[in-house]
PDB file of C-alpha atoms in Angstrom:
ATOM      1  CA  MET A  29     114.384  76.781  65.139  1.00  0.00           C
ATOM      2  CA  PRO A  30     114.173  80.583  65.136  1.00  0.00           C
ATOM      3  CA  ASN A  31     114.675  82.551  61.923  1.00  0.00           C
ATOM      4  CA  HIS A  32     117.638  84.846  62.537  1.00  0.00           C
ATOM      5  CA  PHE A  33     116.773  87.132  59.632  1.00  0.00           C
ATOM      6  CA  THR A  34     113.375  88.111  61.085  1.00  0.00           C
ATOM      7  CA  GLU A  35     114.375  88.615  64.692  1.00  0.00           C
ATOM      8  CA  PRO A  36     114.619  92.256  65.780  1.00  0.00           C
ATOM      9  CA  GLY A  37     118.153  93.603  66.192  1.00  0.00           C
ATOM     10  CA  PHE A  38     119.691  91.030  63.844  1.00  0.00           C
ATOM     11  CA  ALA A  39     122.458  92.372  61.564  1.00  0.00           C
ATOM     12  CA  PRO A  40     123.373  90.497  58.414  1.00  0.00           C
ATOM     13  CA  PRO A  41     126.932  89.186  58.092  1.00  0.00           C
ATOM     14  CA  ASP A  42     129.573  91.602  56.698  1.00  0.00           C
ATOM     15  CA  SER A  43     129.779  89.748  53.379  1.00  0.00           C
ATOM     16  CA  ALA A  44     126.169  90.716  52.580  1.00  0.00           C
ATOM     17  CA  LEU A  45     126.882  94.478  52.853  1.00  0.00           C
ATOM     18  CA  GLY A  46     128.928  95.072  49.654  1.00  0.00           C
ATOM     19  CA  PHE A  47     130.579  93.693  46.543  1.00  0.00           C
ATOM     20  CA  THR A  48     133.428  91.264  46.553  1.00  0.00           C
ATOM     21  CA  ALA A  49     136.607  92.209  44.720  1.00  0.00           C
ATOM     22  CA  ILE A  50     135.769  89.697  41.966  1.00  0.00           C
ATOM     23  CA  GLU A  51     132.281  91.140  41.474  1.00  0.00           C
ATOM     24  CA  LEU A  52     133.706  94.660  41.256  1.00  0.00           C
ATOM     25  CA  MET A  53     136.365  93.610  38.728  1.00  0.00           C
ATOM     26  CA  MET A  54     133.785  91.857  36.535  1.00  0.00           C
ATOM     27  CA  THR A  55     131.595  94.992  36.576  1.00  0.00           C
ATOM     28  CA  LEU A  56     134.544  97.165  35.533  1.00  0.00           C
ATOM     29  CA  ILE A  57     135.532  94.766  32.729  1.00  0.00           C
ATOM     30  CA  ILE A  58     131.988  94.737  31.333  1.00  0.00           C
ATOM     31  CA  ALA A  59     131.832  98.551  31.511  1.00  0.00           C
ATOM     32  CA  MET A  60     135.155  98.840  29.646  1.00  0.00           C
ATOM     33  CA  ILE A  61     133.984  96.456  26.919  1.00  0.00           C
ATOM     34  CA  LEU A  62     130.773  98.465  26.452  1.00  0.00           C
ATOM     35  CA  LEU A  63     132.762 101.721  26.233  1.00  0.00           C
ATOM     36  CA  ALA A  64     135.157 100.194  23.693  1.00  0.00           C
ATOM     37  CA  ILE A  65     132.167  99.377  21.507  1.00  0.00           C
ATOM     38  CA  ALA A  66     130.324 102.678  22.037  1.00  0.00           C
ATOM     39  CA  ILE A  67     133.140 105.221  21.519  1.00  0.00           C
ATOM     40  CA  PRO A  68     133.950 104.356  17.854  1.00  0.00           C
ATOM     41  CA  SER A  69     130.248 104.221  17.049  1.00  0.00           C
ATOM     42  CA  PHE A  70     129.767 107.658  18.588  1.00  0.00           C
ATOM     43  CA  SER A  71     132.701 109.181  16.673  1.00  0.00           C
ATOM     44  CA  HIS A  72     131.382 107.706  13.397  1.00  0.00           C
ATOM     45  CA  MET A  73     127.936 109.122  14.128  1.00  0.00           C
ATOM     46  CA  THR A  74     129.478 112.533  14.880  1.00  0.00           C
ATOM     47  CA  ALA A  75     131.441 112.474  11.602  1.00  0.00           C
ATOM     48  CA  GLN A  76     128.273 111.573   9.658  1.00  0.00           C
ATOM     49  CA  ASN A  77     126.413 114.455  11.311  1.00  0.00           C
ATOM     50  CA  HIS A  78     129.197 116.950  10.537  1.00  0.00           C
ATOM     51  CA  LEU A  79     129.265 115.803   6.906  1.00  0.00           C
ATOM     52  CA  ALA A  80     125.498 116.073   6.498  1.00  0.00           C
ATOM     53  CA  THR A  81     125.291 119.467   8.194  1.00  0.00           C
ATOM     54  CA  THR A  82     128.070 120.999   6.098  1.00  0.00           C
ATOM     55  CA  ALA A  83     126.736 119.550   2.839  1.00  0.00           C
ATOM     56  CA  ASN A  84     123.261 120.891   3.671  1.00  0.00           C
ATOM     57  CA  ASP A  85     124.714 124.346   4.382  1.00  0.00           C
ATOM     58  CA  PHE A  86     126.274 124.442   0.919  1.00  0.00           C
ATOM     59  CA  VAL A  87     123.157 123.098  -0.800  1.00  0.00           C
ATOM     60  CA  SER A  88     121.155 125.841   0.914  1.00  0.00           C
ATOM     61  CA  ALA A  89     123.674 128.538  -0.078  1.00  0.00           C
ATOM     62  CA  PHE A  90     123.600 127.538  -3.769  1.00  0.00           C
ATOM     63  CA  ALA A  91     119.797 127.256  -3.779  1.00  0.00           C
ATOM     64  CA  LEU A  92     119.328 130.604  -2.039  1.00  0.00           C
ATOM     65  CA  ALA A  93     121.723 132.392  -4.401  1.00  0.00           C
ATOM     66  CA  ARG A  94     119.924 130.955  -7.425  1.00  0.00           C
ATOM     67  CA  GLU A  95     116.474 131.728  -6.022  1.00  0.00           C
ATOM     68  CA  SER A  96     117.578 135.291  -5.189  1.00  0.00           C
ATOM     69  CA  ALA A  97     118.738 135.866  -8.778  1.00  0.00           C
ATOM     70  CA  VAL A  98     115.404 134.660 -10.151  1.00  0.00           C
ATOM     71  CA  ALA A  99     113.312 136.574  -7.590  1.00  0.00           C
ATOM     72  CA  LYS A 100     115.237 139.838  -7.977  1.00  0.00           C
ATOM     73  CA  GLY A 101     115.598 139.546 -11.742  1.00  0.00           C
ATOM     74  CA  ARG A 102     119.305 140.383 -11.350  1.00  0.00           C
ATOM     75  CA  SER A 103     122.547 138.434 -11.453  1.00  0.00           C
ATOM     76  CA  VAL A 104     123.704 137.030  -8.109  1.00  0.00           C
ATOM     77  CA  THR A 105     127.231 135.805  -7.495  1.00  0.00           C
ATOM     78  CA  LEU A 106     128.170 133.070  -5.018  1.00  0.00           C
ATOM     79  CA  CYS A 107     131.864 132.657  -4.236  1.00  0.00           C
ATOM     80  CA  ALA A 108     134.279 131.511  -1.563  1.00  0.00           C
ATOM     81  CA  GLY A 109     134.587 134.696   0.458  1.00  0.00           C
ATOM     82  CA  ASP A 110     133.445 136.888   3.327  1.00  0.00           C
ATOM     83  CA  GLN A 111     132.047 140.411   3.912  1.00  0.00           C
ATOM     84  CA  SER A 112     135.101 141.958   2.215  1.00  0.00           C
ATOM     85  CA  GLY A 113     134.619 140.029  -1.052  1.00  0.00           C
ATOM     86  CA  CYS A 114     135.644 136.836  -2.834  1.00  0.00           C
ATOM     87  CA  PHE A 115     138.858 135.162  -1.706  1.00  0.00           C
ATOM     88  CA  ASP A 116     141.887 135.228  -4.009  1.00  0.00           C
ATOM     89  CA  THR A 117     142.757 131.662  -3.059  1.00  0.00           C
ATOM     90  CA  VAL A 118     139.665 129.520  -3.165  1.00  0.00           C
ATOM     91  CA  ASP A 119     138.838 127.738   0.049  1.00  0.00           C
ATOM     92  CA  TRP A 120     135.105 127.251   0.457  1.00  0.00           C
ATOM     93  CA  SER A 121     135.575 125.922   3.992  1.00  0.00           C
ATOM     94  CA  ASN A 122     136.703 129.415   5.084  1.00  0.00           C
ATOM     95  CA  GLY A 123     133.357 130.877   4.101  1.00  0.00           C
ATOM     96  CA  TRP A 124     131.135 131.972   1.245  1.00  0.00           C
ATOM     97  CA  LEU A 125     129.484 135.136   0.068  1.00  0.00           C
ATOM     98  CA  ALA A 126     126.461 135.911  -2.129  1.00  0.00           C
ATOM     99  CA  PHE A 127     125.839 139.363  -3.548  1.00  0.00           C
ATOM    100  CA  VAL A 128     123.891 141.122  -6.298  1.00  0.00           C
ATOM    101  CA  ASP A 129     126.428 141.406  -9.105  1.00  0.00           C
ATOM    102  CA  ALA A 130     125.208 144.230 -11.351  1.00  0.00           C
ATOM    103  CA  ASP A 131     128.181 144.108 -13.715  1.00  0.00           C
ATOM    104  CA  LYS A 132     128.490 140.277 -13.683  1.00  0.00           C
ATOM    105  CA  SER A 133     132.191 140.571 -12.886  1.00  0.00           C
ATOM    106  CA  GLY A 134     132.290 138.032 -10.062  1.00  0.00           C
ATOM    107  CA  THR A 135     133.850 140.623  -7.749  1.00  0.00           C
ATOM    108  CA  LEU A 136     132.094 142.574  -5.012  1.00  0.00           C
ATOM    109  CA  ASP A 137     132.023 146.282  -5.865  1.00  0.00           C
ATOM    110  CA  ALA A 138     131.308 149.039  -3.322  1.00  0.00           C
ATOM    111  CA  ASP A 139     127.789 149.672  -4.645  1.00  0.00           C
ATOM    112  CA  GLU A 140     126.719 145.996  -4.777  1.00  0.00           C
ATOM    113  CA  GLN A 141     124.423 144.534  -2.117  1.00  0.00           C
ATOM    114  CA  ILE A 142     125.586 141.580  -0.003  1.00  0.00           C
ATOM    115  CA  LEU A 143     122.749 139.065   0.334  1.00  0.00           C
ATOM    116  CA  PHE A 144     124.302 136.596   2.773  1.00  0.00           C
ATOM    117  CA  THR A 145     127.524 135.070   4.004  1.00  0.00           C
ATOM    118  CA  GLY A 146     128.266 131.727   5.598  1.00  0.00           C
ATOM    119  CA  ILE A 147     131.068 129.707   7.075  1.00  0.00           C
ATOM    120  CA  ALA A 148     131.644 125.988   7.464  1.00  0.00           C
ATOM    121  CA  ARG A 149     130.936 125.069  11.081  1.00  0.00           C
ATOM    122  CA  ARG A 150     133.308 122.149  11.423  1.00  0.00           C
ATOM    123  CA  ASP A 151     137.090 121.962  11.203  1.00  0.00           C
ATOM    124  CA  ASP A 152     136.995 118.212  10.546  1.00  0.00           C
ATOM    125  CA  VAL A 153     135.191 118.629   7.198  1.00  0.00           C
ATOM    126  CA  VAL A 154     137.160 119.179   3.970  1.00  0.00           C
ATOM    127  CA  VAL A 155     135.502 121.317   1.271  1.00  0.00           C
ATOM    128  CA  GLN A 156     137.131 121.639  -2.148  1.00  0.00           C
ATOM    129  CA  GLY A 157     135.968 122.235  -5.674  1.00  0.00           C
ATOM    130  CA  ASN A 158     137.147 121.394  -9.128  1.00  0.00           C
ATOM    131  CA  THR A 159     138.286 124.144 -11.522  1.00  0.00           C
ATOM    132  CA  PRO A 160     134.851 125.516 -12.553  1.00  0.00           C
ATOM    133  CA  VAL A 161     133.719 126.148  -8.968  1.00  0.00           C
ATOM    134  CA  GLU A 162     137.044 127.626  -7.935  1.00  0.00           C
ATOM    135  CA  LYS A 163     135.792 130.735  -9.732  1.00  0.00           C
ATOM    136  CA  PRO A 164     132.754 132.707  -8.591  1.00  0.00           C
ATOM    137  CA  VAL A 165     129.449 131.224  -9.744  1.00  0.00           C
ATOM    138  CA  ILE A 166     127.138 133.841 -11.249  1.00  0.00           C
ATOM    139  CA  PHE A 167     123.440 132.974 -11.357  1.00  0.00           C
ATOM    140  CA  SER A 168     121.477 134.761 -14.084  1.00  0.00           C
ATOM    141  CA  PRO A 169     117.913 136.048 -13.589  1.00  0.00           C
ATOM    142  CA  LEU A 170     116.816 132.841 -15.357  1.00  0.00           C
ATOM    143  CA  GLY A 171     118.746 130.729 -12.817  1.00  0.00           C
ATOM    144  CA  PHE A 172     121.558 129.595 -15.135  1.00  0.00           C
ATOM    145  CA  ALA A 173     125.086 129.311 -13.714  1.00  0.00           C
ATOM    146  CA  SER A 174     127.979 131.039 -15.434  1.00  0.00           C
ATOM    147  CA  GLN A 175     131.518 132.227 -14.789  1.00  0.00           C
ATOM    148  CA  PRO A 176     132.791 135.785 -14.949  1.00  0.00           C
ATOM    149  CA  GLY A 177     133.025 136.452 -18.669  1.00  0.00           C
ATOM    150  CA  GLY A 178     129.788 134.622 -19.451  1.00  0.00           C
ATOM    151  CA  ALA A 179     130.831 130.986 -20.011  1.00  0.00           C
ATOM    152  CA  PHE A 180     128.443 128.422 -18.519  1.00  0.00           C
ATOM    153  CA  THR A 181     129.564 126.830 -15.266  1.00  0.00           C
ATOM    154  CA  ALA A 182     129.195 123.171 -14.413  1.00  0.00           C
ATOM    155  CA  GLY A 183     131.398 121.748 -11.675  1.00  0.00           C
ATOM    156  CA  THR A 184     131.665 119.799  -8.450  1.00  0.00           C
ATOM    157  CA  LEU A 185     132.116 120.943  -4.882  1.00  0.00           C
ATOM    158  CA  ARG A 186     133.254 118.067  -2.674  1.00  0.00           C
ATOM    159  CA  VAL A 187     132.314 117.967   1.022  1.00  0.00           C
ATOM    160  CA  CYS A 188     134.207 115.196   2.789  1.00  0.00           C
ATOM    161  CA  VAL A 189     135.214 113.898   6.216  1.00  0.00           C
ATOM    162  CA  PRO A 190     138.597 112.122   6.392  1.00  0.00           C
ATOM    163  CA  THR A 191     137.132 109.284   8.474  1.00  0.00           C
ATOM    164  CA  ASP A 192     136.538 105.717   7.381  1.00  0.00           C
ATOM    165  CA  ILE A 193     132.744 105.806   7.511  1.00  0.00           C
ATOM    166  CA  ALA A 194     130.200 104.656   4.958  1.00  0.00           C
ATOM    167  CA  ASN A 195     129.769 107.333   2.264  1.00  0.00           C
ATOM    168  CA  ASN A 196     132.295 109.784   3.725  1.00  0.00           C
ATOM    169  CA  THR A 197     131.792 112.209   0.811  1.00  0.00           C
ATOM    170  CA  ARG A 198     129.008 114.314  -0.672  1.00  0.00           C
ATOM    171  CA  ASP A 199     129.674 115.647  -4.162  1.00  0.00           C
ATOM    172  CA  LEU A 200     127.552 118.698  -4.927  1.00  0.00           C
ATOM    173  CA  VAL A 201     127.337 118.669  -8.707  1.00  0.00           C
ATOM    174  CA  LEU A 202     126.356 121.991 -10.267  1.00  0.00           C
ATOM    175  CA  ALA A 203     124.750 121.787 -13.723  1.00  0.00           C
ATOM    176  CA  LYS A 204     124.863 124.700 -16.156  1.00  0.00           C
ATOM    177  CA  SER A 205     121.131 125.062 -15.566  1.00  0.00           C
ATOM    178  CA  GLY A 206     122.064 126.213 -12.049  1.00  0.00           C
ATOM    179  CA  ARG A 207     120.583 123.174 -10.335  1.00  0.00           C
ATOM    180  CA  LEU A 208     122.587 121.264  -7.757  1.00  0.00           C
ATOM    181  CA  ARG A 209     122.597 117.480  -7.432  1.00  0.00           C
ATOM    182  CA  VAL A 210     124.003 115.683  -4.375  1.00  0.00           C
ATOM    183  CA  GLU A 211     125.876 112.392  -4.811  1.00  0.00           C
ATOM    184  CA  ALA A 212     126.991 110.340  -1.792  1.00  0.00           C
ATOM    185  CA  LYS A 213     130.279 108.509  -2.336  1.00  0.00           C
ATOM    186  CA  ASP A 214     132.391 106.160  -0.284  1.00  0.00           C
ATOM    187  CA  LEU A 215     136.077 107.029  -0.653  1.00  0.00           C
ATOM    188  CA  ASN A 216     137.242 104.800   2.246  1.00  0.00           C
ATOM    189  CA  GLY A 217     138.178 107.706   4.498  1.00  0.00           C
ATOM    190  CA  ALA A 218     140.145 109.606   1.837  1.00  0.00           C
ATOM    191  CA  CYS A 219     139.298 113.137   0.663  1.00  0.00           C
ATOM    192  CA  PRO A 220     140.902 113.671  -2.760  1.00  0.00           C
ATOM    193  CA  ALA A 221     139.983 116.696  -4.862  1.00  0.00           C
ATOM    194  CA  PRO A 222     137.025 116.119  -7.205  1.00  0.00           C
TER     195      PRO A 222
END
């Protein structure tokens, strides 16, 4: 008996050329299930990345301001602000400013040098501080943190994403020595003030 599949000019039957409707539906269902699993995982990963990036930006800003004060042998102020000076209403997520503060007033005067500015890169990250870090933080040439007027500063700046992910908060705890400690906390997707 001849083999029809090896004879020249033989065309396979139409059913061998494509998918059946059932095969196509099963493929689509499997693809939808995989997407349903992947999308929440991706959004959680994105939220974790935004949290880590923003917290690292603030850790770097505090460390650089402190190091600049020690290296220059002059007081350096870090505050919520921009090129024009410290903000009247404190919102660290709108930006920060570091400058050489010759008179230790916590306000940017015309003759004082701006060292750097920064801004939070993500709108989905909440940044808020408790009362001590609502005021400008002045680093002394020895690296100690104080407020305008000279009182030591110790406070917490909270960086948080309002998403129910593991450890959705990083508390940046400033000691009066001027050192910053980072504490990860799980607040179940909430972002209350510190």
